GROMACS .gro file of C-alpha atoms in nm:
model
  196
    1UNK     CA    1   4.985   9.181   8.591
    2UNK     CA    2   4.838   9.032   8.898
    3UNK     CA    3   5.113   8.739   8.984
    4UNK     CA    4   5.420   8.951   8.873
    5UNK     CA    5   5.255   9.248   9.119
    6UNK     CA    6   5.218   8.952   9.400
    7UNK     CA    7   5.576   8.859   9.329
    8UNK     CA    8   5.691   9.159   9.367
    9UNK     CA    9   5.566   9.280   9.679
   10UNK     CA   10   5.619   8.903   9.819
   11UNK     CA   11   5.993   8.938   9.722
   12UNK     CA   12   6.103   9.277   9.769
   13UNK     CA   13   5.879   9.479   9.970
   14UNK     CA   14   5.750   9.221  10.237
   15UNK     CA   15   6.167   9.123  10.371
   16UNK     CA   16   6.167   9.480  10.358
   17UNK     CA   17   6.031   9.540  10.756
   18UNK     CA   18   6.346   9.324  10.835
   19UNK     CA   19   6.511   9.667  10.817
   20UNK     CA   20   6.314   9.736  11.164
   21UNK     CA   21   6.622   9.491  11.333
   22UNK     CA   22   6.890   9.771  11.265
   23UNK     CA   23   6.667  10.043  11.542
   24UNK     CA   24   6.613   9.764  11.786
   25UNK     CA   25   6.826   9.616  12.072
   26UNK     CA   26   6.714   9.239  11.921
   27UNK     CA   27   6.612   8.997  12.137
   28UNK     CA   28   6.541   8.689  11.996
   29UNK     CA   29   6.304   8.592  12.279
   30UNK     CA   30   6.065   8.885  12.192
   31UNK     CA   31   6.136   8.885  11.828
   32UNK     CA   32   6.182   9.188  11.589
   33UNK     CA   33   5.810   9.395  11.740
   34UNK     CA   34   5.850   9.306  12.090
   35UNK     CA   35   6.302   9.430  12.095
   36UNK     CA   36   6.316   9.769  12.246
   37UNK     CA   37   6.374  10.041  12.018
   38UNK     CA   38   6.782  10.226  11.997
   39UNK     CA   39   6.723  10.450  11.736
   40UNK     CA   40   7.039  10.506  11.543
   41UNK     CA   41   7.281  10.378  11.822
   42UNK     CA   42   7.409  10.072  11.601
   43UNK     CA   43   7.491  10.335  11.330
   44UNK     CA   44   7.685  10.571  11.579
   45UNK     CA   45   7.905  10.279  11.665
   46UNK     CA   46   7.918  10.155  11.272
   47UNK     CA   47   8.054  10.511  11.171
   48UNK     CA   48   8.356  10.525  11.491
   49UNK     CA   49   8.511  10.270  11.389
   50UNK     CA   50   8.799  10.307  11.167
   51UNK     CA   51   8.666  10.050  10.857
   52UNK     CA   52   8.357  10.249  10.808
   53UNK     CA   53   8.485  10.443  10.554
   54UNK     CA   54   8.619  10.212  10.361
   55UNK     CA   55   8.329   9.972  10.414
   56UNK     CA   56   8.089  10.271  10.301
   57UNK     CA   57   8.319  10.365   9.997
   58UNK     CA   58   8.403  10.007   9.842
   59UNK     CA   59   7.998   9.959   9.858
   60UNK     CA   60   7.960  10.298   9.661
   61UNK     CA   61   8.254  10.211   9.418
   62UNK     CA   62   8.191   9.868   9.377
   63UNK     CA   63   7.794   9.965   9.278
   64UNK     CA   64   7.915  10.272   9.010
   65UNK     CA   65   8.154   9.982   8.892
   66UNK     CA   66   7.887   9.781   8.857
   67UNK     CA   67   7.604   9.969   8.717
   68UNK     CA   68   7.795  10.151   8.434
   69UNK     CA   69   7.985   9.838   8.318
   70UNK     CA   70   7.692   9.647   8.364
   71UNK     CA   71   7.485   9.876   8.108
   72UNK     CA   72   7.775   9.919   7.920
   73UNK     CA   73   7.816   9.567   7.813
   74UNK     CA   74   7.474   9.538   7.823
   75UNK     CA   75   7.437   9.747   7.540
   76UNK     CA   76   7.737   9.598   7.342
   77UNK     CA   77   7.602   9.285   7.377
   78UNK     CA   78   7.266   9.386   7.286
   79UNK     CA   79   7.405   9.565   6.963
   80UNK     CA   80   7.568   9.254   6.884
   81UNK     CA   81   7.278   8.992   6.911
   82UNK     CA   82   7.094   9.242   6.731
   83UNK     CA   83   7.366   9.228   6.441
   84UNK     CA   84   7.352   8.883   6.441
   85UNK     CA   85   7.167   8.748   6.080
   86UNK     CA   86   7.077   8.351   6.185
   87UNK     CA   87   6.764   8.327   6.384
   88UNK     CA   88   6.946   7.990   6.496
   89UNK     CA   89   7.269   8.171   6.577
   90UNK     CA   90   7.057   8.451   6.744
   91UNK     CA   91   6.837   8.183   6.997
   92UNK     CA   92   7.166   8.023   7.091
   93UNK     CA   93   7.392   8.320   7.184
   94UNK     CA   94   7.048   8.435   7.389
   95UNK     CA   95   6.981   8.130   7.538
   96UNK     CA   96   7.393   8.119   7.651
   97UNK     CA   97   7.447   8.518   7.756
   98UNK     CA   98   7.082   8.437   7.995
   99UNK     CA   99   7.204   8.108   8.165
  100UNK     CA  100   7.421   8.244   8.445
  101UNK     CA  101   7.170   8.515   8.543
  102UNK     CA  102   6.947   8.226   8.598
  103UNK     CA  103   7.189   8.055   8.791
  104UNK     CA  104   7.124   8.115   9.236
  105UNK     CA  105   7.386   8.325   9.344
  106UNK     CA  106   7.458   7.988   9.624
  107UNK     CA  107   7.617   7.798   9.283
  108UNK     CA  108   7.758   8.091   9.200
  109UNK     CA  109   7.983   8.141   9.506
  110UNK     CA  110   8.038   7.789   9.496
  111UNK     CA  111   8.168   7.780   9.163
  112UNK     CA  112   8.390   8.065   9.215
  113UNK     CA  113   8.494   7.907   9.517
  114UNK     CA  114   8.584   7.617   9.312
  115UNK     CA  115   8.826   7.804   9.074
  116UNK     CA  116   8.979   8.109   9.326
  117UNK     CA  117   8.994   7.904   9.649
  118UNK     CA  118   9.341   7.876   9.830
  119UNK     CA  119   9.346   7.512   9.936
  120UNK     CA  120   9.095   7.335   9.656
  121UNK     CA  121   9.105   7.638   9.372
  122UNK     CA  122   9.123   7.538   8.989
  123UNK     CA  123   9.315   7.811   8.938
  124UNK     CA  124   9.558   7.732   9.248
  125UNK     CA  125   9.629   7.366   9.139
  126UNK     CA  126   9.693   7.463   8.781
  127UNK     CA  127   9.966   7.755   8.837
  128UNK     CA  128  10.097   7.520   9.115
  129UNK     CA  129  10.136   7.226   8.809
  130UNK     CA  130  10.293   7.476   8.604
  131UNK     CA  131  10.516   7.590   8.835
  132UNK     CA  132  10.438   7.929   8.805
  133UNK     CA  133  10.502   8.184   9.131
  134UNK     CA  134  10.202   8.394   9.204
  135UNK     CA  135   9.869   8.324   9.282
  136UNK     CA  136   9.534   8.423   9.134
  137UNK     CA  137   9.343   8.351   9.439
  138UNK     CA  138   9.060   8.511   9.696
  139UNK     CA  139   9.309   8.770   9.869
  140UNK     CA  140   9.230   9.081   9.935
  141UNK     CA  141   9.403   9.258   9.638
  142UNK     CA  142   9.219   8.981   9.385
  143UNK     CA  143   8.887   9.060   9.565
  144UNK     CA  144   8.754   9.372   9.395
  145UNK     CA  145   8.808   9.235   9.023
  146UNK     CA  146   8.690   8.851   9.133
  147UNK     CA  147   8.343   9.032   9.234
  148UNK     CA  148   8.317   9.274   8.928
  149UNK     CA  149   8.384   8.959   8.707
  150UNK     CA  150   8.139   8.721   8.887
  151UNK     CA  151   7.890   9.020   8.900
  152UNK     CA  152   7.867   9.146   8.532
  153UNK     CA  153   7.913   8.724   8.443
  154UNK     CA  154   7.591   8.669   8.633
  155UNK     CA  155   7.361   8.994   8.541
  156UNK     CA  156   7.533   9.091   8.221
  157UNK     CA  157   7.262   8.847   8.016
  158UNK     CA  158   6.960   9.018   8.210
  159UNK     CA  159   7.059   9.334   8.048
  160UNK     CA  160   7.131   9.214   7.744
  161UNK     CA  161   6.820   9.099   7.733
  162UNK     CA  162   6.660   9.391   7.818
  163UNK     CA  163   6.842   9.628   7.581
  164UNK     CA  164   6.767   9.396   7.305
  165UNK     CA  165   6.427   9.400   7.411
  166UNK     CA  166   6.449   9.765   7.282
  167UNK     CA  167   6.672   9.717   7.025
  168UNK     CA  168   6.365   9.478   6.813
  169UNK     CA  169   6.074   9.760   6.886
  170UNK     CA  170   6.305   9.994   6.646
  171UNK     CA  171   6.129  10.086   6.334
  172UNK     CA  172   6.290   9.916   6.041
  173UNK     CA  173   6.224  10.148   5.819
  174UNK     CA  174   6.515  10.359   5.955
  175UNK     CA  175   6.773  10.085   5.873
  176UNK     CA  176   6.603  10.057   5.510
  177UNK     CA  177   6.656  10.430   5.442
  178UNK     CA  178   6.974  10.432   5.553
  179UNK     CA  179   7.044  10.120   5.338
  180UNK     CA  180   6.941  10.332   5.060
  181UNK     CA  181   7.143  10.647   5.180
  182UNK     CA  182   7.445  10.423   5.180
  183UNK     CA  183   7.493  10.402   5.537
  184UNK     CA  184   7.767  10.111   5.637
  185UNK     CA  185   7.650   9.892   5.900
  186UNK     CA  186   7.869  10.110   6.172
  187UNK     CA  187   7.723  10.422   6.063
  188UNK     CA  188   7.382  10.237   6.099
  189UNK     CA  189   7.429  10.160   6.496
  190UNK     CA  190   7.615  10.487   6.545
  191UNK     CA  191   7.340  10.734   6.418
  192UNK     CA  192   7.046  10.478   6.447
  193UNK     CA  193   7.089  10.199   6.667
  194UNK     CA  194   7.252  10.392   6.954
  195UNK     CA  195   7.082  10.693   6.994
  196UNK     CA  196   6.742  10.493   6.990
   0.00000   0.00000   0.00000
């Protein structure tokens, strides 16, 4: 428990006093302890200006968006691994769903800047070739479903993982009376798989 407790507070909870910067005037001469103190000045002049409600509602939107697709698939894909008979079939499809969460989110951008950019875009070059009018690129009405798709791409296996995590600590023995019930492999996720 020890290293994974050190990890933790070294990752999250240490970068944490960076949020000090947002009540200071910041001088990078004194550095964040020695800046004068503003209070909430910074967010008076955030929440005047006209983009702060959209600013404050796409980050609430795109984080529901996120969070219930996220689970949802999560869960689907969870059900599905869990469906899966081969133990080969069942490593593979685990190892392949996990990859991109282990990916840094720097290769990430850069792939995605590799298929949606404007001048050097996959995805430009290939509806140019086919002479297709349109464009799939990063503009602004593109945006929103280019970050849900890159989002639930790159944390989808994480919950997969972690769903099917739960989905293995299920007590056979359900499945095995409900074998002997009769129960067709739907009914078996829908009245034991899910609501465990």
């Amino acid at each position: 428990m020890i290293p994974g407790f050190l990890y933790l507070i070294i990752n999250n909870y240490i970068p944490m006093f960076g949020i000090i910067v947002a009540f200071k005037n910041y001088n990078y001469s004194l550095g964040i302890f020695g800046s004068k103190w503003n209070g909430l000045k910074k967010f008076q002049i955030f929440f005047k200006t006209k983009d702060a409600f959209t600013i404050t509602r796409n980050t609430l939107v795109y984080n529901a968006v996120f969070i219930i697709l996220g689970n949802s698939l999560g869960i689907l894909i969870a059900i599905l691994l869990n469906e899966i008979r081969s133990k080969n079939g069942e490593e593979n499809y685990q190892t392949i769903i996990l990859l991109p969460f282990l990916l840094s989110i720097v290769i990430v951008s850069y792939i995605v800047y590799g298929i949606f950019s404007t001048e050097f875009g996959i995805a430009n070059h290939m509806l140019t070739s086919l002479g297709k009018i349109g464009y799939l690129g990063i503009q602004l009405q593109n945006i929103g479903i280019i970050l849900t798709f890159i989002n639930l791409w790159k944390n989808m296996g994480y919950n997969t993982v972690l769903y099917y995590a739960t989905l293995i600590g299920i007590d056979v023995s359900y499945y095995e009376a409900a074998v002997v019930d009769g129960a067709s492999r739907w009914q078996r996720i829908r009245y034991i798989t899910i609501p465990s």
